[in-house]
mmCIF file of C-alpha atoms in Angstrom:
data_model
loop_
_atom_site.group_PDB
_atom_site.id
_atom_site.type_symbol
_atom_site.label_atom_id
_atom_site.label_comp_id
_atom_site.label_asym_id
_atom_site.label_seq_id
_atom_site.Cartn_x
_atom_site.Cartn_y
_atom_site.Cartn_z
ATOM 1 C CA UNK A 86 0.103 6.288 -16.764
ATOM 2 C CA UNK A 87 0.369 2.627 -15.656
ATOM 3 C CA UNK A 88 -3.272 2.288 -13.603
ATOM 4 C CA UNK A 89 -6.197 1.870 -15.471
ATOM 5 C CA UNK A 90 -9.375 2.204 -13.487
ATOM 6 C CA UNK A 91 -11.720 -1.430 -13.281
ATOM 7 C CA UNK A 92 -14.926 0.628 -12.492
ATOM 8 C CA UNK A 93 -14.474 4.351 -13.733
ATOM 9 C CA UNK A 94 -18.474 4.326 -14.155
ATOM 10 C CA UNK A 95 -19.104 3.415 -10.567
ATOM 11 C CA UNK A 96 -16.782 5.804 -9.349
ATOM 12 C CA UNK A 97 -18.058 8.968 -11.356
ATOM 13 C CA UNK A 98 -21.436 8.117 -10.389
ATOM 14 C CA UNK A 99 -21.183 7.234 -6.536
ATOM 15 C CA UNK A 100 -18.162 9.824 -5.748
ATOM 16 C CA UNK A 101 -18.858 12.819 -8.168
ATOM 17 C CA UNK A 102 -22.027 14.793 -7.003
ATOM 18 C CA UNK A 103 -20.344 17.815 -8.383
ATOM 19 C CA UNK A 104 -19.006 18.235 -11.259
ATOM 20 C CA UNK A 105 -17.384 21.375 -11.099
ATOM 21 C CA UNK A 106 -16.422 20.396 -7.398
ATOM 22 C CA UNK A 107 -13.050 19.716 -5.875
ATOM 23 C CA UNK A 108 -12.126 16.529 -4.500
ATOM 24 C CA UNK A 109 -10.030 14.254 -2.927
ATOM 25 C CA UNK A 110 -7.886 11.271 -4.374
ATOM 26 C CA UNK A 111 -6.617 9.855 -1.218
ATOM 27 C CA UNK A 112 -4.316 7.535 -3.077
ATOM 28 C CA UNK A 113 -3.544 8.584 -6.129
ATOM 29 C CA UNK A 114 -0.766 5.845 -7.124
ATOM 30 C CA UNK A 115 -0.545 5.483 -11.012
ATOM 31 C CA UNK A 116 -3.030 8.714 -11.310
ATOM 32 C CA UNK A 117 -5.893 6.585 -13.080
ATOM 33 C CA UNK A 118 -8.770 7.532 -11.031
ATOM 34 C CA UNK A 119 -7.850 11.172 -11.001
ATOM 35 C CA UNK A 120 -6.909 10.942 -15.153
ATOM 36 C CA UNK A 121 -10.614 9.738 -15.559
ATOM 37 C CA UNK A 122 -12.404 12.221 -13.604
ATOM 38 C CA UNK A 123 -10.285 15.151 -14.911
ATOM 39 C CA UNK A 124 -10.839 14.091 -18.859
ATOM 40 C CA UNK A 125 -14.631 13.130 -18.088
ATOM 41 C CA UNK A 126 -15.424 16.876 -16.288
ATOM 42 C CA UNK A 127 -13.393 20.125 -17.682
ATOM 43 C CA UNK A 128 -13.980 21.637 -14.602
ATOM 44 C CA UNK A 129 -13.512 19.288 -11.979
ATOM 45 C CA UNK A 130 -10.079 19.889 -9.401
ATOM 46 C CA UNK A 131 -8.301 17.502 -7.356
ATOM 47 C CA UNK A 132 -5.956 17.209 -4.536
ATOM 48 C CA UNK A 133 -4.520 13.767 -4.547
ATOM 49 C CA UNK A 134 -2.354 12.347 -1.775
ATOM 50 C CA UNK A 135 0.390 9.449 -1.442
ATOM 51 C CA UNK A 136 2.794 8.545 0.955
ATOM 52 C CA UNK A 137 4.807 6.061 -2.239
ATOM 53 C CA UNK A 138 8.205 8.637 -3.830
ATOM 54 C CA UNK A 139 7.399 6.841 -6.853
ATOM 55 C CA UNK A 140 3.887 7.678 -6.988
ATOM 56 C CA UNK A 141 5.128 11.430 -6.782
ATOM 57 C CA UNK A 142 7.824 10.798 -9.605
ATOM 58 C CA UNK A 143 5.087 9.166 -12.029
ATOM 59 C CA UNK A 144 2.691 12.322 -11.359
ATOM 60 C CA UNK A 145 5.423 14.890 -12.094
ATOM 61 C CA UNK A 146 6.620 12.983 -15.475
ATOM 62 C CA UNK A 147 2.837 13.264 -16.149
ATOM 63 C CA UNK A 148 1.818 15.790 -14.624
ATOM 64 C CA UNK A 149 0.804 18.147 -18.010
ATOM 65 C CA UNK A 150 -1.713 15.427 -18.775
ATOM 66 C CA UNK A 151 -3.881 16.980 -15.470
ATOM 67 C CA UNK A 152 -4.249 20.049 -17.201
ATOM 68 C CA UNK A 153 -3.032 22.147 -13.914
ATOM 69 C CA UNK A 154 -6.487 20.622 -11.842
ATOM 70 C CA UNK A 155 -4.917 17.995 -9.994
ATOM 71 C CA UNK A 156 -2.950 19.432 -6.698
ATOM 72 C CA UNK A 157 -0.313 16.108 -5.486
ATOM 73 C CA UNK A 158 0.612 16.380 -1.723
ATOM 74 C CA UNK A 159 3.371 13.511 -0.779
ATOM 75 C CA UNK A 160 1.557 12.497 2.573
ATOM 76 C CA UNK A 161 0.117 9.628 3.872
ATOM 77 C CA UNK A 162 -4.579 10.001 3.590
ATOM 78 C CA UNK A 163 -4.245 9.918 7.301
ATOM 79 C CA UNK A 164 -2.978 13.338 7.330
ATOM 80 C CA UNK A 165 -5.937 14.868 5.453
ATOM 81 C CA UNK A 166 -7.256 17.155 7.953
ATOM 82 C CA UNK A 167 -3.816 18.836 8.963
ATOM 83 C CA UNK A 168 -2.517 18.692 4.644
ATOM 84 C CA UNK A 169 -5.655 20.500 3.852
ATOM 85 C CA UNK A 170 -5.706 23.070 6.675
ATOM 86 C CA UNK A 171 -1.920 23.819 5.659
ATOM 87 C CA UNK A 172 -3.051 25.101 2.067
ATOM 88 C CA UNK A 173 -6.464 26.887 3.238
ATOM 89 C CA UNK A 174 -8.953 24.448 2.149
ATOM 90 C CA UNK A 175 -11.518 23.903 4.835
ATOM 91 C CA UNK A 176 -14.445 21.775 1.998
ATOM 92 C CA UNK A 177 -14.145 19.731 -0.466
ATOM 93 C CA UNK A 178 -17.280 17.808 -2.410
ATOM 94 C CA UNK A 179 -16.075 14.718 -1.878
ATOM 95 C CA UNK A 180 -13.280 11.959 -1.042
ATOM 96 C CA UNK A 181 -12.125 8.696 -3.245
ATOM 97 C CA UNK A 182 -9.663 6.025 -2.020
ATOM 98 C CA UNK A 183 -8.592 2.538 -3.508
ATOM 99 C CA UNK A 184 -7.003 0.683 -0.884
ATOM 100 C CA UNK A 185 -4.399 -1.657 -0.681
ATOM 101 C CA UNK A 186 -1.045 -2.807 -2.456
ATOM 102 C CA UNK A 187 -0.767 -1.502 -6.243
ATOM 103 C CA UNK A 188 0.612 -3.826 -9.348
ATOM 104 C CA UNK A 189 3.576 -1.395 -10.039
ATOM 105 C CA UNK A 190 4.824 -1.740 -6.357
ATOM 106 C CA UNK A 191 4.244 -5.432 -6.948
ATOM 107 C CA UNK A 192 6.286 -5.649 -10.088
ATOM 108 C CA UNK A 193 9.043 -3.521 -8.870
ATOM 109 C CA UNK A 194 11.254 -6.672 -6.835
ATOM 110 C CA UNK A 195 13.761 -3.429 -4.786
ATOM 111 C CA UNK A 196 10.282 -2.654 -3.270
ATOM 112 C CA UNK A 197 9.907 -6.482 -1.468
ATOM 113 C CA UNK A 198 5.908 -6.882 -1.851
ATOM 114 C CA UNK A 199 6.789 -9.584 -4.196
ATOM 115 C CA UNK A 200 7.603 -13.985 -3.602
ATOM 116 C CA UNK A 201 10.440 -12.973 -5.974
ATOM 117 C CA UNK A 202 12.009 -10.451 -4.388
ATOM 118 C CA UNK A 203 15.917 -9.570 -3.537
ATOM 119 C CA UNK A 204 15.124 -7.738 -0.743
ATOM 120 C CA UNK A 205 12.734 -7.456 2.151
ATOM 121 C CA UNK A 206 11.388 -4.403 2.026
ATOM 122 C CA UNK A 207 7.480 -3.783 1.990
ATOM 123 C CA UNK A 208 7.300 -0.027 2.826
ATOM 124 C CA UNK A 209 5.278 2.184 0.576
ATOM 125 C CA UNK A 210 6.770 5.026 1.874
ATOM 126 C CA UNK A 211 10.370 5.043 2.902
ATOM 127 C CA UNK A 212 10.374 7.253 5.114
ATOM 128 C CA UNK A 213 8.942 4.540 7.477
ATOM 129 C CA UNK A 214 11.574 3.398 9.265
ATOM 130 C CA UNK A 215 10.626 -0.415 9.761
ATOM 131 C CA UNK A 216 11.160 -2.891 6.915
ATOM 132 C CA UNK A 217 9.906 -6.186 6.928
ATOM 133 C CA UNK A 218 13.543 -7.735 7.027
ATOM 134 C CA UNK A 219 14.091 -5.752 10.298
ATOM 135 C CA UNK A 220 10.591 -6.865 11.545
ATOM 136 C CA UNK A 221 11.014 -10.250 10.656
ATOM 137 C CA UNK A 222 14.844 -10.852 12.072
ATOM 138 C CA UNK A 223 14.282 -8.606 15.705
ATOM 139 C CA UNK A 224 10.722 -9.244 16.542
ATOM 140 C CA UNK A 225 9.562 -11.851 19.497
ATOM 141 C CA UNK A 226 7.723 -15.143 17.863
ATOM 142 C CA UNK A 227 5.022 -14.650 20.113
ATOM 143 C CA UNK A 228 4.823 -10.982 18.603
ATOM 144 C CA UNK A 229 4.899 -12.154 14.687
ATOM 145 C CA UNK A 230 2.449 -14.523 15.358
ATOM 146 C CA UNK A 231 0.078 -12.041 16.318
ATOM 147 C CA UNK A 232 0.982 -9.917 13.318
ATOM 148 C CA UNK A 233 0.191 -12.948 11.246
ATOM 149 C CA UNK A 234 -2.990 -13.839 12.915
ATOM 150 C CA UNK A 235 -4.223 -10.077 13.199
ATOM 151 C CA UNK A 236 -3.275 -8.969 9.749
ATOM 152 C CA UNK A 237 -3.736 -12.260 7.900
ATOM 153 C CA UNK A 238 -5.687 -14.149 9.824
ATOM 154 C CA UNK A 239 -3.193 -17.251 9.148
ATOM 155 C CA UNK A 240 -4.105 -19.574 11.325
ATOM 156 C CA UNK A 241 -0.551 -21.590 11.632
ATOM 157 C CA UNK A 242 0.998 -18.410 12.586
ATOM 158 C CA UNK A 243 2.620 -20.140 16.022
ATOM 159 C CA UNK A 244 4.179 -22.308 13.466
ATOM 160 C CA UNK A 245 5.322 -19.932 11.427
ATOM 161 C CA UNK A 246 6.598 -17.740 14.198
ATOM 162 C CA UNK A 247 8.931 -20.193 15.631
ATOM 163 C CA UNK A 248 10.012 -21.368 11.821
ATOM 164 C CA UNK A 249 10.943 -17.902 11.340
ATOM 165 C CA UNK A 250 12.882 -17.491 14.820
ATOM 166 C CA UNK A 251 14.611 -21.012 14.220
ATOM 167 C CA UNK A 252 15.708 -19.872 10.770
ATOM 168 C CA UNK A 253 17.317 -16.506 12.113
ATOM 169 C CA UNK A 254 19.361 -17.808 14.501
ATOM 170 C CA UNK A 255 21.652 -19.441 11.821
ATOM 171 C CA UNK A 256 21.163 -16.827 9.256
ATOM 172 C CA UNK A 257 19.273 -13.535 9.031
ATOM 173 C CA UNK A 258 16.528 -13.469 6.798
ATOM 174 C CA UNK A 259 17.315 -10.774 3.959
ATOM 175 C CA UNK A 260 14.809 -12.112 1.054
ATOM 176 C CA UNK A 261 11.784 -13.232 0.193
ATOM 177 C CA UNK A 262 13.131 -16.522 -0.535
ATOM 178 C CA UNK A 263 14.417 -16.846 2.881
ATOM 179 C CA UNK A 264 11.301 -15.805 4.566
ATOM 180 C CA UNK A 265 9.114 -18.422 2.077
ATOM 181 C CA UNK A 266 11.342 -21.005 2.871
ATOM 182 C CA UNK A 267 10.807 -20.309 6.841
ATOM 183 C CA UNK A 268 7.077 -20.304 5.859
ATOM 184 C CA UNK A 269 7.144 -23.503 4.125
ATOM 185 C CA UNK A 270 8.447 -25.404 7.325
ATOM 186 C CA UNK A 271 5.999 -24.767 9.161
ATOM 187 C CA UNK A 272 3.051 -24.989 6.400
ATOM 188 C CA UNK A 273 2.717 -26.879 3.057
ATOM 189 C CA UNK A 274 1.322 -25.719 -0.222
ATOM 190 C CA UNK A 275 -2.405 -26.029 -0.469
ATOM 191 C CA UNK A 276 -3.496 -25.684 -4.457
ATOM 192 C CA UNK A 277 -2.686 -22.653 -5.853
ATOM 193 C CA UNK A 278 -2.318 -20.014 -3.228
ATOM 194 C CA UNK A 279 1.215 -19.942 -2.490
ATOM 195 C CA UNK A 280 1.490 -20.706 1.872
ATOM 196 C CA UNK A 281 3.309 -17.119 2.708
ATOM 197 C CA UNK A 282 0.553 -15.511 1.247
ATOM 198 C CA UNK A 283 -0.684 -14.731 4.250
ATOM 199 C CA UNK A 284 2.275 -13.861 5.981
ATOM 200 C CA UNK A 285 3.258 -11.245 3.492
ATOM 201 C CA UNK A 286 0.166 -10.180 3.537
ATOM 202 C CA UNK A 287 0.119 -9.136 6.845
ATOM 203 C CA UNK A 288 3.826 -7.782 7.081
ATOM 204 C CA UNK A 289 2.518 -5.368 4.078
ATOM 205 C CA UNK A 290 -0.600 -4.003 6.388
ATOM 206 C CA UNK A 291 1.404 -4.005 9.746
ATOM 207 C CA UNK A 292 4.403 -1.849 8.344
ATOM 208 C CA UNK A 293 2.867 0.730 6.486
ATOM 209 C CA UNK A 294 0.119 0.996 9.627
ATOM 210 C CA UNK A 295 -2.728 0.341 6.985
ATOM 211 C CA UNK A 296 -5.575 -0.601 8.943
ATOM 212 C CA UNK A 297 -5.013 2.482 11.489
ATOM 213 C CA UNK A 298 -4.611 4.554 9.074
ATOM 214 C CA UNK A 299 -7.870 4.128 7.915
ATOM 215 C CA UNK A 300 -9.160 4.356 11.148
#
């Protein structure tokens, strides 16, 4: 299992009311959370969900360490209600999430989260039919530059926009390198944070719908 857990205490003592319960890991990822409840409480079950093929593929190479408590559905935790009605469970004691982008999807460069990446990519689930190279080579400025403001509150995101639109029309944007360098036109490096922080940042949340589907 590659996720280790940064506050297993907190989440045992703020999520588990029951332990003999059933809950929900509503993105299971690299299985840590669920791995730490399941080995703390011998009678605690599971139903984990995520949207991310790879995710799946780590559970089933793991999947004796869960003991047969842990249930993994391949959906995205928006889909909850409908998932849940589809295999007769109408309670459950309680629901879990960590949000956001994981190391592993980070670290692998065909997935396009990362500055180093061959590819532009960013889905966590590929069934998702926009990438971020598609996004970032068809999309109106005006339109990016909302992404960028919306989902990364970057506030040179006009800038960037028309950077990105200049760049394209001499040669489509396919890597991360390409879409830095557009970034970098329009906005220099200020300390440490690399300046397409933002921007990626946002492409990540806009693609894969995060914010809605939290809502």
């Amino acid at each position: 299992m590659y996720h280790i857990p940064i506050m297993p205490s907190e989440l045992s003592q703020l999520a588990v009311k029951n332990p003999n319960g059933l809950y929900i890991d509503a993105t299971f990822g690299g299985g840590g959370h669920s791995l730490y409840l399941i080995e703390k409480y011998k009678d605690i079950k599971i139903i984990a969900f995520d949207c991310d093929a790879a995710s799946f593929e780590n559970f089933k190479n793991n999947e004796s360490l869960f003991d047969g408590r842990v249930i993994f559905i391949r959906e995205n935790f928006k889909n909850i209600a409908v998932s849940l009605s589809g295999i007769k469970v109408k309670k459950v004691d309680g629901i879990f999430a960590d949000l956001g982008v994981s190391s592993k999807q980070f670290d692998d460069l065909s997935r396009g989260f990362s500055f180093n990446s061959p590819v532009l990519d960013m889905r966590m689930d590929e069934r998702i039919s926009l990438t971020a190279e598609e996004l970032v080579n068809t999309y109106p400025p005006q339109l990016l530059a909302d992404i960028f403001y919306k989902y990364g509150e970057e506030y040179r995101s006009r800038q960037i926009a028309q950077s990105i639109a200049n760049r394209r029309v001499k040669r489509r944007l396919k890597s991360a390198a390409d879409l830095c360098a557009a970034v970098e036109d329009a906005k220099k490096r200020e300390g440490a944070v690399h300046p397409a922080t933002k921007v990626f940042q946002a492409l990540r949340i806009f693609i894969n719908g995060e914010l809605e589907n939290l809502e």
